CSV table of C-alpha atoms in Angstrom, one decimal:
chain,number,residue,atom,x,y,z
A,1,UNK,CA,119.8,138.1,137.0
A,2,UNK,CA,122.0,139.9,139.6
A,3,UNK,CA,124.1,143.0,139.4
A,4,UNK,CA,125.1,145.9,141.6
A,5,UNK,CA,122.4,147.7,143.3
A,6,UNK,CA,122.3,151.0,144.1
A,7,UNK,CA,123.9,151.5,147.9
A,8,UNK,CA,126.4,148.1,146.4
A,9,UNK,CA,127.5,150.4,143.2
A,10,UNK,CA,127.7,153.7,145.7
A,11,UNK,CA,130.2,151.7,148.4
A,12,UNK,CA,132.1,150.3,145.2
A,13,UNK,CA,132.4,153.4,143.1
A,14,UNK,CA,133.7,155.0,146.5
A,15,UNK,CA,136.3,152.0,147.5
A,16,UNK,CA,137.7,152.5,143.9
A,17,UNK,CA,137.9,156.6,144.3
A,18,UNK,CA,139.9,156.3,147.8
A,19,UNK,CA,142.1,153.5,146.3
A,20,UNK,CA,143.1,156.2,143.8
A,21,UNK,CA,144.2,158.2,145.9
A,22,UNK,CA,145.3,155.8,148.2
A,23,UNK,CA,148.1,154.7,145.6
A,24,UNK,CA,148.2,158.2,144.1
A,25,UNK,CA,149.3,159.6,147.6
A,26,UNK,CA,151.6,156.3,148.1
A,27,UNK,CA,154.2,157.0,145.0
A,28,UNK,CA,154.2,160.7,145.6
A,29,UNK,CA,155.6,160.6,149.3
A,30,UNK,CA,157.8,157.1,147.9
A,31,UNK,CA,159.4,160.9,146.1
A,32,UNK,CA,159.3,162.6,149.1
A,33,UNK,CA,160.6,160.7,151.5
A,34,UNK,CA,164.1,160.3,149.0
A,35,UNK,CA,164.5,164.3,149.5
A,36,UNK,CA,166.8,164.9,152.8
A,37,UNK,CA,165.2,168.5,153.9
A,38,UNK,CA,161.7,167.4,153.2
A,39,UNK,CA,159.9,169.1,156.7
A,40,UNK,CA,157.2,168.3,157.9
A,41,UNK,CA,155.0,170.4,156.5
A,42,UNK,CA,155.9,169.3,153.2
A,43,UNK,CA,154.3,165.8,154.0
A,44,UNK,CA,151.0,167.4,154.8
A,45,UNK,CA,150.6,169.5,151.8
A,46,UNK,CA,151.3,166.5,149.9
A,47,UNK,CA,149.0,164.3,151.7
A,48,UNK,CA,146.7,167.0,151.4
A,49,UNK,CA,146.8,167.0,147.8
A,50,UNK,CA,146.9,163.1,146.9
A,51,UNK,CA,143.9,162.7,149.2
A,52,UNK,CA,141.6,165.1,147.5
A,53,UNK,CA,141.2,162.4,144.9
A,54,UNK,CA,138.9,160.0,146.5
A,55,UNK,CA,136.4,163.1,146.0
A,56,UNK,CA,136.9,163.5,142.3
A,57,UNK,CA,134.0,162.5,140.7
A,58,UNK,CA,131.2,164.5,143.0
A,59,UNK,CA,133.2,167.4,142.4
A,60,UNK,CA,136.5,166.9,139.8
A,61,UNK,CA,136.9,171.3,139.5
A,62,UNK,CA,137.5,171.2,143.3
A,63,UNK,CA,139.1,168.0,143.6
A,64,UNK,CA,141.2,169.9,140.6
A,65,UNK,CA,141.9,172.9,142.7
A,66,UNK,CA,142.9,171.8,145.8
A,67,UNK,CA,145.8,169.0,143.8
A,68,UNK,CA,147.0,171.7,142.0
A,69,UNK,CA,146.9,174.8,144.6
A,70,UNK,CA,149.0,172.5,148.0
A,71,UNK,CA,150.9,170.7,144.9
A,72,UNK,CA,152.3,174.1,143.9
A,73,UNK,CA,152.6,175.2,147.8
A,74,UNK,CA,154.9,171.9,147.9
A,75,UNK,CA,157.2,172.6,144.6
A,76,UNK,CA,157.3,176.1,145.9
A,77,UNK,CA,158.4,175.4,149.4
A,78,UNK,CA,160.8,172.2,148.7
A,79,UNK,CA,161.6,172.2,144.9
A,80,UNK,CA,161.1,168.8,144.6
A,81,UNK,CA,162.0,166.2,141.3
A,82,UNK,CA,159.4,165.9,138.7
A,83,UNK,CA,157.5,162.5,140.4
A,84,UNK,CA,155.9,165.1,143.1
A,85,UNK,CA,153.7,166.1,140.6
A,86,UNK,CA,151.6,162.8,139.6
A,87,UNK,CA,148.6,163.8,142.2
A,88,UNK,CA,148.1,167.0,140.3
A,89,UNK,CA,148.2,164.7,137.2
A,90,UNK,CA,145.2,162.5,138.5
A,91,UNK,CA,143.3,165.2,139.3
A,92,UNK,CA,143.4,167.0,135.5
A,93,UNK,CA,143.3,163.5,134.1
A,94,UNK,CA,140.7,163.3,136.2
A,95,UNK,CA,139.3,167.0,135.4
A,96,UNK,CA,139.5,165.9,131.5
A,97,UNK,CA,137.9,163.1,132.1
A,98,UNK,CA,134.7,164.4,132.6
A,99,UNK,CA,134.8,167.9,130.0
A,100,UNK,CA,136.4,170.1,132.4
A,101,UNK,CA,139.6,170.8,129.7
A,102,UNK,CA,139.8,174.7,130.3
A,103,UNK,CA,140.0,174.0,133.7
A,104,UNK,CA,142.4,171.8,133.6
A,105,UNK,CA,145.1,173.4,131.0
A,106,UNK,CA,144.8,176.3,134.2
A,107,UNK,CA,146.1,174.0,136.2
A,108,UNK,CA,148.9,172.5,134.9
A,109,UNK,CA,150.0,175.6,133.6
A,110,UNK,CA,149.3,177.2,137.1
A,111,UNK,CA,151.5,174.4,138.2
A,112,UNK,CA,154.7,174.4,136.0
A,113,UNK,CA,155.3,177.9,136.4
A,114,UNK,CA,155.4,177.4,140.7
A,115,UNK,CA,158.1,174.5,139.1
A,116,UNK,CA,159.7,177.4,136.4
A,117,UNK,CA,159.8,179.8,139.9
A,118,UNK,CA,161.7,177.5,142.4
A,119,UNK,CA,165.2,178.4,141.0
A,120,UNK,CA,166.4,180.2,138.2
A,121,UNK,CA,166.1,179.6,134.7
A,122,UNK,CA,168.8,176.6,133.8
A,123,UNK,CA,168.7,174.1,130.8
A,124,UNK,CA,168.2,171.4,133.6
A,125,UNK,CA,164.5,173.4,134.6
A,126,UNK,CA,163.4,174.0,131.2
A,127,UNK,CA,164.1,170.3,130.2
A,128,UNK,CA,162.3,169.5,133.4
A,129,UNK,CA,159.8,171.8,132.9
A,130,UNK,CA,158.9,170.8,129.6
A,131,UNK,CA,159.1,167.3,129.9
A,132,UNK,CA,156.1,167.9,132.4
A,133,UNK,CA,154.3,169.7,130.3
A,134,UNK,CA,153.8,166.8,127.8
A,135,UNK,CA,153.1,165.3,131.1
A,136,UNK,CA,149.9,167.0,131.2
A,137,UNK,CA,149.2,167.4,128.4
A,138,UNK,CA,149.2,163.2,127.8
A,139,UNK,CA,147.2,163.8,131.2
A,140,UNK,CA,144.4,165.9,130.0
A,141,UNK,CA,144.3,164.1,126.5
A,142,UNK,CA,143.7,160.9,127.8
A,143,UNK,CA,140.6,162.3,130.1
A,144,UNK,CA,139.7,163.5,127.1
A,145,UNK,CA,139.4,159.8,125.3
A,146,UNK,CA,138.3,158.1,127.9
A,147,UNK,CA,134.9,160.6,127.8
A,148,UNK,CA,134.5,160.2,124.0
A,149,UNK,CA,135.0,156.7,124.4
A,150,UNK,CA,132.5,156.8,127.1
A,151,UNK,CA,130.2,158.3,125.1
A,152,UNK,CA,130.8,155.8,122.6
A,153,UNK,CA,130.2,153.3,124.3
A,154,UNK,CA,126.9,154.7,125.8
A,155,UNK,CA,125.9,155.8,122.5
A,156,UNK,CA,126.2,151.7,121.0
A,157,UNK,CA,124.5,150.5,125.1
A,158,UNK,CA,121.7,153.5,123.6
A,159,UNK,CA,121.2,152.1,119.5
A,160,UNK,CA,121.6,148.3,121.1
A,161,UNK,CA,118.4,149.3,123.1
A,162,UNK,CA,116.4,150.7,120.8
A,163,UNK,CA,117.5,147.9,118.3
A,164,UNK,CA,115.9,145.4,121.2
A,165,UNK,CA,112.8,147.4,121.8
A,166,UNK,CA,112.8,147.0,118.1
A,167,UNK,CA,112.7,143.2,117.4
A,168,UNK,CA,110.5,143.2,120.6
A,169,UNK,CA,107.9,145.5,118.9
A,170,UNK,CA,107.7,144.1,115.7
A,171,UNK,CA,107.8,140.2,116.8
A,172,UNK,CA,104.4,141.3,119.5
A,173,UNK,CA,103.1,142.8,116.1
A,174,UNK,CA,104.1,139.4,114.0
A,175,UNK,CA,101.6,137.7,117.0
A,176,UNK,CA,99.0,139.5,116.7
A,177,UNK,CA,98.6,139.9,112.5
A,178,UNK,CA,99.9,135.6,113.0
A,179,UNK,CA,96.6,135.3,116.3
A,180,UNK,CA,94.2,137.2,114.0
A,181,UNK,CA,95.2,135.1,111.2
A,182,UNK,CA,94.3,131.9,113.1
A,183,UNK,CA,91.2,133.1,114.6
A,184,UNK,CA,89.9,134.0,111.3
A,185,UNK,CA,90.6,130.0,109.8
A,186,UNK,CA,89.3,128.6,112.9
A,187,UNK,CA,85.8,130.7,112.6
A,188,UNK,CA,85.8,130.0,109.2
A,189,UNK,CA,86.7,126.7,108.8
A,190,UNK,CA,85.2,124.9,112.3
A,191,UNK,CA,83.0,127.8,113.8
A,192,UNK,CA,80.4,126.7,110.6
A,193,UNK,CA,80.7,122.6,110.5
A,194,UNK,CA,80.6,122.6,114.2
A,195,UNK,CA,77.0,124.7,114.1
A,196,UNK,CA,75.7,122.2,111.8
A,197,UNK,CA,76.7,120.1,113.5
A,198,UNK,CA,75.0,121.3,116.8
A,199,UNK,CA,72.0,122.0,114.7
A,200,UNK,CA,71.2,118.8,113.3
A,201,UNK,CA,71.6,117.3,116.4
A,202,UNK,CA,69.1,120.3,118.0
A,203,UNK,CA,66.8,119.1,115.2
A,204,UNK,CA,66.7,115.0,115.5
A,205,UNK,CA,66.3,116.1,119.6
A,206,UNK,CA,63.1,118.1,118.9
A,207,UNK,CA,61.6,115.3,116.7
A,208,UNK,CA,62.6,112.6,118.3
A,209,UNK,CA,60.5,114.1,121.5
A,210,UNK,CA,57.3,115.4,118.9
A,211,UNK,CA,57.1,111.7,118.1
A,212,UNK,CA,57.0,110.6,122.0
A,213,UNK,CA,60.4,108.2,120.4
A,214,UNK,CA,63.1,107.2,123.0
A,215,UNK,CA,66.7,109.7,122.5
A,216,UNK,CA,69.4,108.0,121.6
A,217,UNK,CA,72.2,108.9,124.7
A,218,UNK,CA,74.8,109.5,121.5
A,219,UNK,CA,72.6,112.5,119.9
A,220,UNK,CA,72.1,114.1,123.6
A,221,UNK,CA,76.3,113.9,124.6
A,222,UNK,CA,76.7,115.4,120.1
A,223,UNK,CA,74.2,117.9,121.5
A,224,UNK,CA,76.4,118.6,124.4
A,225,UNK,CA,79.3,118.0,122.9
A,226,UNK,CA,79.0,120.1,119.7
A,227,UNK,CA,77.4,123.2,122.2
A,228,UNK,CA,80.8,122.8,124.6
A,229,UNK,CA,83.0,122.7,121.5
A,230,UNK,CA,81.4,126.4,120.9
A,231,UNK,CA,81.7,127.7,124.2
A,232,UNK,CA,85.2,127.1,124.1
A,233,UNK,CA,85.7,127.9,120.1
A,234,UNK,CA,84.0,131.4,121.4
A,235,UNK,CA,86.4,131.7,124.2
A,236,UNK,CA,89.7,130.8,121.9
A,237,UNK,CA,88.3,133.4,119.3
A,238,UNK,CA,88.4,136.3,121.9
A,239,UNK,CA,91.6,134.9,123.6
A,240,UNK,CA,92.9,134.7,119.8
A,241,UNK,CA,91.5,138.1,119.0
A,242,UNK,CA,93.2,139.9,121.8
A,243,UNK,CA,95.9,139.1,124.0
A,244,UNK,CA,95.5,142.1,126.2
A,245,UNK,CA,94.9,141.5,129.9
A,246,UNK,CA,91.2,142.2,130.6
A,247,UNK,CA,90.9,141.8,134.5
A,248,UNK,CA,93.0,141.1,137.3
A,249,UNK,CA,94.0,137.3,139.1
A,250,UNK,CA,91.5,138.3,141.7
A,251,UNK,CA,88.5,139.2,139.5
A,252,UNK,CA,89.0,135.7,137.4
A,253,UNK,CA,88.5,134.3,140.7
A,254,UNK,CA,85.1,135.8,141.6
A,255,UNK,CA,84.1,134.8,137.9
A,256,UNK,CA,85.0,131.3,139.3
A,257,UNK,CA,83.4,131.5,142.4
A,258,UNK,CA,80.3,132.9,140.3
A,259,UNK,CA,80.2,129.9,138.0
A,260,UNK,CA,79.8,127.5,140.8
A,261,UNK,CA,83.7,127.0,142.1
A,262,UNK,CA,85.0,126.7,145.6
A,263,UNK,CA,88.0,129.3,145.2
A,264,UNK,CA,90.1,130.9,148.0
A,265,UNK,CA,92.2,133.8,146.9
A,266,UNK,CA,95.4,134.5,149.0
A,267,UNK,CA,98.7,137.9,148.8
A,268,UNK,CA,101.2,138.0,150.4
A,269,UNK,CA,104.1,140.5,150.5
A,270,UNK,CA,103.8,143.9,149.3
A,271,UNK,CA,101.6,144.1,146.1
A,272,UNK,CA,103.5,146.3,143.2
A,273,UNK,CA,103.3,147.3,139.4
A,274,UNK,CA,105.1,143.9,137.7
A,275,UNK,CA,104.8,145.4,134.3
A,276,UNK,CA,102.3,145.2,131.7
A,277,UNK,CA,104.4,141.7,130.8
A,278,UNK,CA,104.7,140.0,134.0
A,279,UNK,CA,100.7,142.0,134.6
A,280,UNK,CA,99.8,139.7,132.1
A,281,UNK,CA,101.6,136.8,132.3
A,282,UNK,CA,100.1,136.0,136.0
A,283,UNK,CA,96.4,136.8,134.5
A,284,UNK,CA,96.9,134.2,131.6
A,285,UNK,CA,98.6,131.5,134.6
A,286,UNK,CA,95.9,131.8,137.1
A,287,UNK,CA,93.3,132.0,134.0
A,288,UNK,CA,93.9,128.0,132.4
A,289,UNK,CA,94.6,127.5,136.1
A,290,UNK,CA,91.1,128.1,137.0
A,291,UNK,CA,89.6,126.9,133.8
A,292,UNK,CA,91.6,124.1,134.0
A,293,UNK,CA,90.4,123.0,137.7
A,294,UNK,CA,86.7,123.8,136.1
A,295,UNK,CA,86.9,121.3,133.6
A,296,UNK,CA,88.9,118.3,135.3
A,297,UNK,CA,89.2,119.0,138.6
A,298,UNK,CA,85.7,117.7,139.3
A,299,UNK,CA,84.1,119.5,142.3
A,300,UNK,CA,87.0,119.9,144.3
A,301,UNK,CA,88.5,122.8,146.8
A,302,UNK,CA,90.9,125.5,144.0
A,303,UNK,CA,93.8,127.2,146.2
A,304,UNK,CA,95.2,131.2,144.9
A,305,UNK,CA,98.0,132.3,146.1
A,306,UNK,CA,100.0,135.1,144.8
A,307,UNK,CA,103.3,135.8,147.2
A,308,UNK,CA,105.3,138.8,145.1
A,309,UNK,CA,108.9,139.0,147.3
A,310,UNK,CA,111.8,140.1,146.9
A,311,UNK,CA,112.6,140.3,142.6
A,312,UNK,CA,110.0,137.7,141.6
A,313,UNK,CA,106.0,137.3,142.0
A,314,UNK,CA,104.6,133.1,142.6
A,315,UNK,CA,101.8,132.1,141.7
A,316,UNK,CA,100.8,129.1,143.0
A,317,UNK,CA,97.3,127.0,141.8
A,318,UNK,CA,96.1,123.9,143.8
A,319,UNK,CA,93.4,121.5,144.1
A,320,UNK,CA,91.9,118.4,145.7
A,321,UNK,CA,90.1,117.4,142.9
A,322,UNK,CA,90.3,114.2,140.5
A,323,UNK,CA,93.9,113.8,139.4
A,324,UNK,CA,96.1,111.3,140.4
A,325,UNK,CA,99.9,111.2,140.7
A,326,UNK,CA,99.3,107.6,139.7
A,327,UNK,CA,98.3,108.7,136.3
A,328,UNK,CA,100.3,109.1,133.5
A,329,UNK,CA,100.1,113.3,133.3
A,330,UNK,CA,100.2,114.5,129.4
A,331,UNK,CA,100.2,118.5,129.1
A,332,UNK,CA,98.1,119.9,127.3
A,333,UNK,CA,98.3,122.8,125.0
A,334,UNK,CA,97.2,125.1,127.5
A,335,UNK,CA,99.7,124.2,130.1
A,336,UNK,CA,101.9,124.2,127.1
A,337,UNK,CA,101.0,127.8,126.1
A,338,UNK,CA,100.7,129.0,129.7
A,339,UNK,CA,104.7,128.0,130.5
A,340,UNK,CA,106.2,129.2,126.8
A,341,UNK,CA,104.9,132.3,128.2
A,342,UNK,CA,106.4,131.5,131.8
A,343,UNK,CA,110.1,130.6,130.2
A,344,UNK,CA,109.8,133.3,127.0
A,345,UNK,CA,110.0,135.3,131.3
A,346,UNK,CA,112.8,133.9,132.3
A,347,UNK,CA,110.5,132.5,134.9
A,348,UNK,CA,109.5,128.3,135.8
A,349,UNK,CA,106.7,127.3,136.0
A,350,UNK,CA,106.2,123.7,137.7
A,351,UNK,CA,101.9,122.0,136.8
A,352,UNK,CA,101.7,118.4,137.8
A,353,UNK,CA,99.2,116.1,140.1
A,354,UNK,CA,99.8,116.8,143.6
A,355,UNK,CA,101.1,113.9,146.1
A,356,UNK,CA,98.1,113.8,148.1
A,357,UNK,CA,95.7,114.5,145.1
A,358,UNK,CA,94.7,117.2,142.8
A,359,UNK,CA,96.8,119.4,140.8
A,360,UNK,CA,98.9,122.2,140.9
A,361,UNK,CA,100.6,124.9,139.5
A,362,UNK,CA,103.6,127.3,140.6
A,363,UNK,CA,105.1,130.3,138.4
A,364,UNK,CA,107.7,131.8,139.6
A,365,UNK,CA,108.3,135.3,137.8
A,366,UNK,CA,111.1,137.6,137.6
A,367,UNK,CA,110.2,141.5,138.4
A,368,UNK,CA,111.7,144.3,138.2
A,369,UNK,CA,116.2,144.6,137.5
A,370,UNK,CA,115.5,140.8,138.4
A,371,UNK,CA,113.6,140.3,135.0
């Protein structure tokens, strides 16, 4: 979940371009050094022709023009051997690589013309010019081949991204269909049965009160449990029928306070857009943790913390309730689903009783490029 940032990438490319200029310049200067009648101006022309290569990525045509001009001037002045053409060959290759084929061929022709007119038309000059023309053609062709290869790689990467998006959309669609199927099954199989139990328990309680009889505690427990089961089932069906976030963590905290839970919310770092998937995971994590605190923590204080860091967001929900680290802890369906959601996004989740008592839920989720 790392990678280069924009500034690091620019620096890396700049160093690579400078290295190209240094290597080509060193090879060309070696050739110059072996010529006995080399003048100071010749060194300057070779250095200028080679140094321009450091900027080929930003201005390929300008680099081609500068390298060719200084290279041709050096050829006309010193009449060097074939290796002196290295800076111009490199410029031709880089220009062709970014699509300037015509300019690359024009520069090649100008340099060859300068090479041919340096001396009388002899067999050696013709052979060397033909060889040099082959080198320039090879530089242009390899530049074009590299350009086509890079285009192929970009297309392949784009197809892979498109295929991944298609798979994700299909998976989300299947998940939505499965949620609706489960919701229908729960509604058809459980809602009716629990409603009957609640209704019968209510009737029995009403008749007992009407007769002045003592109401059995078990009957009251059945009535209360069936009512709670109906409320939880409705809540579950709402979640299954829509997985869209219906608010923010702050709104969840306000609802919990309105329901009688003592909750504090703390937000640190610079709030920013986390993306729909991460936002949903943060919301569901806070929602499940507050629900568990309301059900199991008793009269406890709950602290919700959202920490926005570089490349990640941390969600922490802690209470000082009834949970005891000495007692065995088995995560329920809610915590299991929470862990699966966080892990699927490349994050981590820790949920367990605290050493000092109470319960703690802490989720770390990658954001943006770090995801």
